[in-house]
Amino acid sequence: MTGRYEGQQPDTEQDGEKLLRIMTMAAKAAGAQQVPADTRPAQANPGGMSERDRMVSTTRPGTGRDDAMQSLLQGDAGGSTPVGAAADTVIGPEEVAKAGEILQRYKTGKAALDKRIIENELWFRLGHWKNYQNPMMEGKPQPSSGWLFNSIANKHADAMDNYPAPVVLPREQSDEESARVLSAVLPVILENNEHEKVYSDGWWEKLKHGTGVYGVFWDAGKLHGLGDIEIRSMDVLNLFWEPGVQDIQESENFFCTELVPNRRLERQWPELEGKLGRSGVQVSRYLYDDKVDTSEQSLVVDWYYRTEADGREVLQYCKFVGENVLYATENDPEAAERGWYDHGKYPFVFDALFPEEGTPCGYGYVDLCKSAQKQIDLMNQAILKNTLAAATPRFFIRSDGAVNENEYADWTRPFVHTNGNLGADSIAPIRVPALDGVYVAVLQNKIAEMKETAGNRDVMSGGTAGGVTAATAIAALQEAGGKLSRNMIDDGYEAFSQVLTLCIELVRQFYDVPRQFRLLGKDGGTFTSFDNSRLQPRALLTGGERL
């Protein structure tokens, strides 16, 4: 299968012998001491819960084995703390309550951004008339032209025409082989994450709302417990950070939320039965055409924060729902000092289109062009009303007129009855003044303004203007007119490189078991084995380590 890979399981003969010795030791000590059951929360899926139910993993990241079994196989059977012993609870209901207060403060800080994003989604769906409900507009035409949508669709097509590919360059000569293998392996990892769709979704969000967000996590449930990288496009409405920061890595805390069905939570954590309900924090939602019922769902929060250990920042992670802690690295003895990810960064990459000061988010083409789109639609509405009025015959009829109104209004009736003499003033047509051509000219000017503002001129769609017919002239116009798209796409490449950097850091941390890859591209059909042994820190002659 092209682009697929699977982990190579190590030789288990020595592990089996060691396990046999450990079981013998445990049988001898069974009468002297009983090991309590493991009461630690199961490890949660990073970055929020997915639709694929991979929230819980009882395996140690990167090994595919149970934590207790792994510690025994490594020779920790004698003299160490029992695996099932309850650890000191650092994160409990009180800490979660404080985190909820911080989350509420962060939510209040981005309320204006949430409102703008929800309105922008309506504009993109041509449903913006819902923002201008007026009883006087009932039954009146509400035209929604697609000029704004066309501009966004063209920009998205430009981005996907320039879909990037990862290239890893060595920092020194000794890194050349590692860089070559990473350049071949990373496309396979992206392919297994359907990254082209993720990239496309991120660009839609970026063009509509001004910001695309990518999440790069380690999913310990992938590959039957071996674990692998997961890359997803995130919804900005579900993300919360400290108001006023330009870079999310400067935020004191970072929250990722998701509404999850109660039944699914109770299946994963039976101890939650009867404890679920509406929490104090409610996230903003889009205005859907369908009726979405969230009464049987609970808000699950992924809380990222940092602590200090040995002079370095450690990324900590906590998953909770309400006041119930599902997992916390500080409550896990094996993860408390090391943290959630070794790279120590929040696993999210923000890609802003037009950046703003004081926020990691930017504004998009909907914000830029919706004023012109609104004026175009209002003028279209006025022109349509005038057209319908002129095209629909209406008449003045005297109250004492002798004309049968029903027969006169029925155009299928060849005869109309009258009583008495029919005077010239008995019935008269209502004449609607014709629109002056200046109004149509104003409408065309607004459409041209939209094209200029969005950089979506006719030549970008293959059209020509001003009698330009030569192929070289058209190509020159397209090349000059595409500089806005090239600049926009180049900024997107920076975000792509950040995503790849996080992928390499996760490979460095978790790829401790050799994996077989079938390569893509020009090397398609060939295989390579890869692990993180070449990516580990190396001692320097001057002291310290080099990554």
PDB file of N, CA and C in Angstrom, residues 271-339:
ATOM      1  N   GLU A 271     -16.927   6.278  35.713  1.00  0.00           N
ATOM      2  CA  GLU A 271     -17.103   7.032  36.951  1.00  0.00           C
ATOM      3  C   GLU A 271     -17.810   8.366  36.735  1.00  0.00           C
ATOM      4  N   LEU A 272     -17.991   8.779  35.478  1.00  0.00           N
ATOM      5  CA  LEU A 272     -18.690  10.038  35.190  1.00  0.00           C
ATOM      6  C   LEU A 272     -20.194   9.895  35.173  1.00  0.00           C
ATOM      7  N   GLU A 273     -20.696   8.685  35.293  1.00  0.00           N
ATOM      8  CA  GLU A 273     -22.139   8.471  35.215  1.00  0.00           C
ATOM      9  C   GLU A 273     -22.859   9.256  36.311  1.00  0.00           C
ATOM     10  N   GLY A 274     -23.828  10.045  35.900  1.00  0.00           N
ATOM     11  CA  GLY A 274     -24.589  10.862  36.840  1.00  0.00           C
ATOM     12  C   GLY A 274     -23.936  12.176  37.202  1.00  0.00           C
ATOM     13  N   LYS A 275     -22.740  12.452  36.689  1.00  0.00           N
ATOM     14  CA  LYS A 275     -22.021  13.683  37.031  1.00  0.00           C
ATOM     15  C   LYS A 275     -21.972  14.680  35.874  1.00  0.00           C
ATOM     16  N   LEU A 276     -22.506  14.301  34.741  1.00  0.00           N
ATOM     17  CA  LEU A 276     -22.391  15.147  33.569  1.00  0.00           C
ATOM     18  C   LEU A 276     -23.601  16.069  33.451  1.00  0.00           C
ATOM     19  N   GLY A 277     -23.375  17.210  32.859  1.00  0.00           N
ATOM     20  CA  GLY A 277     -24.435  18.197  32.668  1.00  0.00           C
ATOM     21  C   GLY A 277     -23.843  19.448  32.067  1.00  0.00           C
ATOM     22  N   ARG A 278     -24.637  20.474  31.971  1.00  0.00           N
ATOM     23  CA  ARG A 278     -24.180  21.733  31.417  1.00  0.00           C
ATOM     24  C   ARG A 278     -23.216  22.406  32.374  1.00  0.00           C
ATOM     25  N   SER A 279     -22.031  22.744  31.883  1.00  0.00           N
ATOM     26  CA  SER A 279     -21.041  23.410  32.716  1.00  0.00           C
ATOM     27  C   SER A 279     -21.271  24.917  32.681  1.00  0.00           C
ATOM     28  N   GLY A 280     -20.501  25.651  33.474  1.00  0.00           N
ATOM     29  CA  GLY A 280     -20.672  27.093  33.545  1.00  0.00           C
ATOM     30  C   GLY A 280     -20.209  27.816  32.302  1.00  0.00           C
ATOM     31  N   VAL A 281     -19.313  27.207  31.509  1.00  0.00           N
ATOM     32  CA  VAL A 281     -18.768  27.846  30.309  1.00  0.00           C
ATOM     33  C   VAL A 281     -19.520  27.329  29.090  1.00  0.00           C
ATOM     34  N   GLN A 282     -20.009  28.229  28.269  1.00  0.00           N
ATOM     35  CA  GLN A 282     -20.688  27.881  27.027  1.00  0.00           C
ATOM     36  C   GLN A 282     -19.917  28.513  25.870  1.00  0.00           C
ATOM     37  N   VAL A 283     -19.543  27.702  24.884  1.00  0.00           N
ATOM     38  CA  VAL A 283     -18.789  28.220  23.744  1.00  0.00           C
ATOM     39  C   VAL A 283     -19.754  28.699  22.673  1.00  0.00           C
ATOM     40  N   SER A 284     -19.287  29.631  21.840  1.00  0.00           N
ATOM     41  CA  SER A 284     -20.094  30.147  20.747  1.00  0.00           C
ATOM     42  C   SER A 284     -20.237  29.082  19.659  1.00  0.00           C
ATOM     43  N   ARG A 285     -21.356  29.147  18.948  1.00  0.00           N
ATOM     44  CA  ARG A 285     -21.619  28.179  17.889  1.00  0.00           C
ATOM     45  C   ARG A 285     -22.086  28.909  16.637  1.00  0.00           C
ATOM     46  N   TYR A 286     -21.867  28.257  15.498  1.00  0.00           N
ATOM     47  CA  TYR A 286     -22.350  28.808  14.242  1.00  0.00           C
ATOM     48  C   TYR A 286     -23.870  28.695  14.169  1.00  0.00           C
ATOM     49  N   LEU A 287     -24.471  29.502  13.302  1.00  0.00           N
ATOM     50  CA  LEU A 287     -25.909  29.440  13.061  1.00  0.00           C
ATOM     51  C   LEU A 287     -26.155  28.414  11.961  1.00  0.00           C
ATOM     52  N   TYR A 288     -26.503  27.192  12.367  1.00  0.00           N
ATOM     53  CA  TYR A 288     -26.676  26.110  11.413  1.00  0.00           C
ATOM     54  C   TYR A 288     -28.064  26.172  10.777  1.00  0.00           C
ATOM     55  N   ASP A 289     -28.166  25.631   9.560  1.00  0.00           N
ATOM     56  CA  ASP A 289     -29.480  25.465   8.944  1.00  0.00           C
ATOM     57  C   ASP A 289     -30.246  24.340   9.626  1.00  0.00           C
ATOM     58  N   ASP A 290     -29.532  23.306  10.073  1.00  0.00           N
ATOM     59  CA  ASP A 290     -30.165  22.205  10.794  1.00  0.00           C
ATOM     60  C   ASP A 290     -30.349  22.583  12.261  1.00  0.00           C
ATOM     61  N   LYS A 291     -31.276  21.906  12.902  1.00  0.00           N
ATOM     62  CA  LYS A 291     -31.479  22.098  14.335  1.00  0.00           C
ATOM     63  C   LYS A 291     -30.508  21.181  15.075  1.00  0.00           C
ATOM     64  N   VAL A 292     -29.564  21.753  15.780  1.00  0.00           N
ATOM     65  CA  VAL A 292     -28.522  21.000  16.481  1.00  0.00           C
ATOM     66  C   VAL A 292     -28.848  20.999  17.971  1.00  0.00           C
ATOM     67  N   ASP A 293     -29.084  19.811  18.513  1.00  0.00           N
ATOM     68  CA  ASP A 293     -29.438  19.663  19.919  1.00  0.00           C
ATOM     69  C   ASP A 293     -28.185  19.300  20.714  1.00  0.00           C
ATOM     70  N   THR A 294     -27.840  20.129  21.679  1.00  0.00           N
ATOM     71  CA  THR A 294     -26.662  19.876  22.515  1.00  0.00           C
ATOM     72  C   THR A 294     -27.044  19.599  23.968  1.00  0.00           C
ATOM     73  N   SER A 295     -28.313  19.278  24.200  1.00  0.00           N
ATOM     74  CA  SER A 295     -28.761  19.071  25.580  1.00  0.00           C
ATOM     75  C   SER A 295     -28.146  17.831  26.210  1.00  0.00           C
ATOM     76  N   GLU A 296     -27.764  16.852  25.385  1.00  0.00           N
ATOM     77  CA  GLU A 296     -27.164  15.618  25.899  1.00  0.00           C
ATOM     78  C   GLU A 296     -25.667  15.584  25.644  1.00  0.00           C
ATOM     79  N   GLN A 297     -25.041  16.760  25.614  1.00  0.00           N
ATOM     80  CA  GLN A 297     -23.600  16.840  25.410  1.00  0.00           C
ATOM     81  C   GLN A 297     -22.967  17.650  26.531  1.00  0.00           C
ATOM     82  N   SER A 298     -21.718  17.353  26.808  1.00  0.00           N
ATOM     83  CA  SER A 298     -20.965  18.067  27.839  1.00  0.00           C
ATOM     84  C   SER A 298     -19.709  18.661  27.220  1.00  0.00           C
ATOM     85  N   LEU A 299     -19.266  19.763  27.807  1.00  0.00           N
ATOM     86  CA  LEU A 299     -18.088  20.453  27.300  1.00  0.00           C
ATOM     87  C   LEU A 299     -16.830  19.850  27.913  1.00  0.00           C
ATOM     88  N   VAL A 300     -16.002  19.248  27.052  1.00  0.00           N
ATOM     89  CA  VAL A 300     -14.726  18.679  27.475  1.00  0.00           C
ATOM     90  C   VAL A 300     -13.634  19.699  27.162  1.00  0.00           C
ATOM     91  N   VAL A 301     -12.786  19.965  28.143  1.00  0.00           N
ATOM     92  CA  VAL A 301     -11.777  21.018  28.028  1.00  0.00           C
ATOM     93  C   VAL A 301     -10.389  20.391  28.081  1.00  0.00           C
ATOM     94  N   ASP A 302      -9.560  20.739  27.103  1.00  0.00           N
ATOM     95  CA  ASP A 302      -8.132  20.411  27.139  1.00  0.00           C
ATOM     96  C   ASP A 302      -7.386  21.665  27.576  1.00  0.00           C
ATOM     97  N   TRP A 303      -6.719  21.583  28.686  1.00  0.00           N
ATOM     98  CA  TRP A 303      -6.055  22.738  29.310  1.00  0.00           C
ATOM     99  C   TRP A 303      -4.552  22.542  29.200  1.00  0.00           C
ATOM    100  N   TYR A 304      -3.891  23.442  28.516  1.00  0.00           N
ATOM    101  CA  TYR A 304      -2.431  23.436  28.378  1.00  0.00           C
ATOM    102  C   TYR A 304      -1.855  24.603  29.181  1.00  0.00           C
ATOM    103  N   TYR A 305      -0.803  24.330  29.923  1.00  0.00           N
ATOM    104  CA  TYR A 305      -0.121  25.372  30.688  1.00  0.00           C
ATOM    105  C   TYR A 305       1.313  24.930  30.919  1.00  0.00           C
ATOM    106  N   ARG A 306       2.119  25.820  31.478  1.00  0.00           N
ATOM    107  CA  ARG A 306       3.540  25.510  31.656  1.00  0.00           C
ATOM    108  C   ARG A 306       3.952  25.654  33.112  1.00  0.00           C
ATOM    109  N   THR A 307       4.922  24.836  33.490  1.00  0.00           N
ATOM    110  CA  THR A 307       5.546  24.927  34.806  1.00  0.00           C
ATOM    111  C   THR A 307       7.055  24.998  34.620  1.00  0.00           C
ATOM    112  N   GLU A 308       7.768  25.314  35.703  1.00  0.00           N
ATOM    113  CA  GLU A 308       9.226  25.391  35.669  1.00  0.00           C
ATOM    114  C   GLU A 308       9.826  24.153  36.327  1.00  0.00           C
ATOM    115  N   ALA A 309      10.854  23.585  35.686  1.00  0.00           N
ATOM    116  CA  ALA A 309      11.554  22.425  36.250  1.00  0.00           C
ATOM    117  C   ALA A 309      12.992  22.461  35.754  1.00  0.00           C
ATOM    118  N   ASP A 310      13.930  22.533  36.686  1.00  0.00           N
ATOM    119  CA  ASP A 310      15.362  22.538  36.363  1.00  0.00           C
ATOM    120  C   ASP A 310      15.717  23.658  35.391  1.00  0.00           C
ATOM    121  N   GLY A 311      15.109  24.814  35.584  1.00  0.00           N
ATOM    122  CA  GLY A 311      15.420  25.967  34.761  1.00  0.00           C
ATOM    123  C   GLY A 311      14.832  25.950  33.364  1.00  0.00           C
ATOM    124  N   ARG A 312      13.921  25.039  33.058  1.00  0.00           N
ATOM    125  CA  ARG A 312      13.300  24.987  31.742  1.00  0.00           C
ATOM    126  C   ARG A 312      11.783  24.934  31.902  1.00  0.00           C
ATOM    127  N   GLU A 313      11.098  25.373  30.860  1.00  0.00           N
ATOM    128  CA  GLU A 313       9.642  25.349  30.871  1.00  0.00           C
ATOM    129  C   GLU A 313       9.144  23.968  30.451  1.00  0.00           C
ATOM    130  N   VAL A 314       8.178  23.453  31.196  1.00  0.00           N
ATOM    131  CA  VAL A 314       7.604  22.135  30.935  1.00  0.00           C
ATOM    132  C   VAL A 314       6.135  22.325  30.567  1.00  0.00           C
ATOM    133  N   LEU A 315       5.730  21.756  29.445  1.00  0.00           N
ATOM    134  CA  LEU A 315       4.336  21.840  29.017  1.00  0.00           C
ATOM    135  C   LEU A 315       3.514  20.804  29.755  1.00  0.00           C
ATOM    136  N   GLN A 316       2.521  21.260  30.504  1.00  0.00           N
ATOM    137  CA  GLN A 316       1.621  20.380  31.232  1.00  0.00           C
ATOM    138  C   GLN A 316       0.265  20.348  30.538  1.00  0.00           C
ATOM    139  N   TYR A 317      -0.478  19.280  30.800  1.00  0.00           N
ATOM    140  CA  TYR A 317      -1.747  19.063  30.109  1.00  0.00           C
ATOM    141  C   TYR A 317      -2.767  18.490  31.085  1.00  0.00           C
ATOM    142  N   CYS A 318      -3.994  18.957  30.972  1.00  0.00           N
ATOM    143  CA  CYS A 318      -5.077  18.441  31.819  1.00  0.00           C
ATOM    144  C   CYS A 318      -6.349  18.390  30.980  1.00  0.00           C
ATOM    145  N   LYS A 319      -7.041  17.280  31.031  1.00  0.00           N
ATOM    146  CA  LYS A 319      -8.348  17.129  30.383  1.00  0.00           C
ATOM    147  C   LYS A 319      -9.392  17.008  31.482  1.00  0.00           C
ATOM    148  N   PHE A 320     -10.417  17.850  31.409  1.00  0.00           N
ATOM    149  CA  PHE A 320     -11.464  17.788  32.430  1.00  0.00           C
ATOM    150  C   PHE A 320     -12.812  18.114  31.809  1.00  0.00           C
ATOM    151  N   VAL A 321     -13.851  17.670  32.494  1.00  0.00           N
ATOM    152  CA  VAL A 321     -15.224  17.988  32.125  1.00  0.00           C
ATOM    153  C   VAL A 321     -15.950  18.377  33.404  1.00  0.00           C
ATOM    154  N   GLY A 322     -16.496  19.577  33.446  1.00  0.00           N
ATOM    155  CA  GLY A 322     -17.074  20.083  34.686  1.00  0.00           C
ATOM    156  C   GLY A 322     -15.982  20.243  35.726  1.00  0.00           C
ATOM    157  N   GLU A 323     -16.133  19.581  36.863  1.00  0.00           N
ATOM    158  CA  GLU A 323     -15.104  19.565  37.908  1.00  0.00           C
ATOM    159  C   GLU A 323     -14.400  18.221  37.991  1.00  0.00           C
ATOM    160  N   ASN A 324     -14.588  17.381  36.994  1.00  0.00           N
ATOM    161  CA  ASN A 324     -14.023  16.031  36.989  1.00  0.00           C
ATOM    162  C   ASN A 324     -12.754  16.003  36.148  1.00  0.00           C
ATOM    163  N   VAL A 325     -11.649  15.660  36.772  1.00  0.00           N
ATOM    164  CA  VAL A 325     -10.369  15.558  36.075  1.00  0.00           C
ATOM    165  C   VAL A 325     -10.280  14.189  35.418  1.00  0.00           C
ATOM    166  N   LEU A 326     -10.134  14.162  34.111  1.00  0.00           N
ATOM    167  CA  LEU A 326     -10.013  12.909  33.379  1.00  0.00           C
ATOM    168  C   LEU A 326      -8.561  12.459  33.276  1.00  0.00           C
ATOM    169  N   TYR A 327      -7.681  13.405  33.095  1.00  0.00           N
ATOM    170  CA  TYR A 327      -6.250  13.101  33.072  1.00  0.00           C
ATOM    171  C   TYR A 327      -5.487  14.395  33.301  1.00  0.00           C
ATOM    172  N   ALA A 328      -4.376  14.301  34.013  1.00  0.00           N
ATOM    173  CA  ALA A 328      -3.501  15.453  34.215  1.00  0.00           C
ATOM    174  C   ALA A 328      -2.068  14.949  34.306  1.00  0.00           C
ATOM    175  N   THR A 329      -1.176  15.568  33.556  1.00  0.00           N
ATOM    176  CA  THR A 329       0.214  15.130  33.577  1.00  0.00           C
ATOM    177  C   THR A 329       0.826  15.304  34.960  1.00  0.00           C
ATOM    178  N   GLU A 330       0.433  16.336  35.685  1.00  0.00           N
ATOM    179  CA  GLU A 330       1.002  16.549  37.015  1.00  0.00           C
ATOM    180  C   GLU A 330       0.524  15.509  38.015  1.00  0.00           C
ATOM    181  N   ASN A 331      -0.560  14.796  37.697  1.00  0.00           N
ATOM    182  CA  ASN A 331      -1.010  13.692  38.548  1.00  0.00           C
ATOM    183  C   ASN A 331      -0.380  12.371  38.143  1.00  0.00           C
ATOM    184  N   ASP A 332       0.349  12.353  37.042  1.00  0.00           N
ATOM    185  CA  ASP A 332       0.990  11.145  36.530  1.00  0.00           C
ATOM    186  C   ASP A 332       2.474  11.196  36.883  1.00  0.00           C
ATOM    187  N   PRO A 333       2.961  10.315  37.752  1.00  0.00           N
ATOM    188  CA  PRO A 333       4.374  10.367  38.160  1.00  0.00           C
ATOM    189  C   PRO A 333       5.349  10.280  36.986  1.00  0.00           C
ATOM    190  N   GLU A 334       4.976   9.555  35.926  1.00  0.00           N
ATOM    191  CA  GLU A 334       5.882   9.383  34.800  1.00  0.00           C
ATOM    192  C   GLU A 334       5.929  10.621  33.906  1.00  0.00           C
ATOM    193  N   ALA A 335       4.911  11.489  33.987  1.00  0.00           N
ATOM    194  CA  ALA A 335       4.843  12.643  33.086  1.00  0.00           C
ATOM    195  C   ALA A 335       4.978  13.977  33.805  1.00  0.00           C
ATOM    196  N   ALA A 336       4.986  13.963  35.145  1.00  0.00           N
ATOM    197  CA  ALA A 336       4.967  15.234  35.884  1.00  0.00           C
ATOM    198  C   ALA A 336       6.207  16.070  35.597  1.00  0.00           C
ATOM    199  N   GLU A 337       7.382  15.455  35.593  1.00  0.00           N
ATOM    200  CA  GLU A 337       8.619  16.208  35.386  1.00  0.00           C
ATOM    201  C   GLU A 337       8.914  16.430  33.905  1.00  0.00           C
ATOM    202  N   ARG A 338       8.583  15.435  33.095  1.00  0.00           N
ATOM    203  CA  ARG A 338       8.885  15.549  31.662  1.00  0.00           C
ATOM    204  C   ARG A 338       7.870  16.412  30.938  1.00  0.00           C
ATOM    205  N   GLY A 339       6.611  16.357  31.353  1.00  0.00           N
ATOM    206  CA  GLY A 339       5.577  17.134  30.701  1.00  0.00           C
ATOM    207  C   GLY A 339       4.887  16.357  29.595  1.00  0.00           C
TER     208      GLY A 339
END
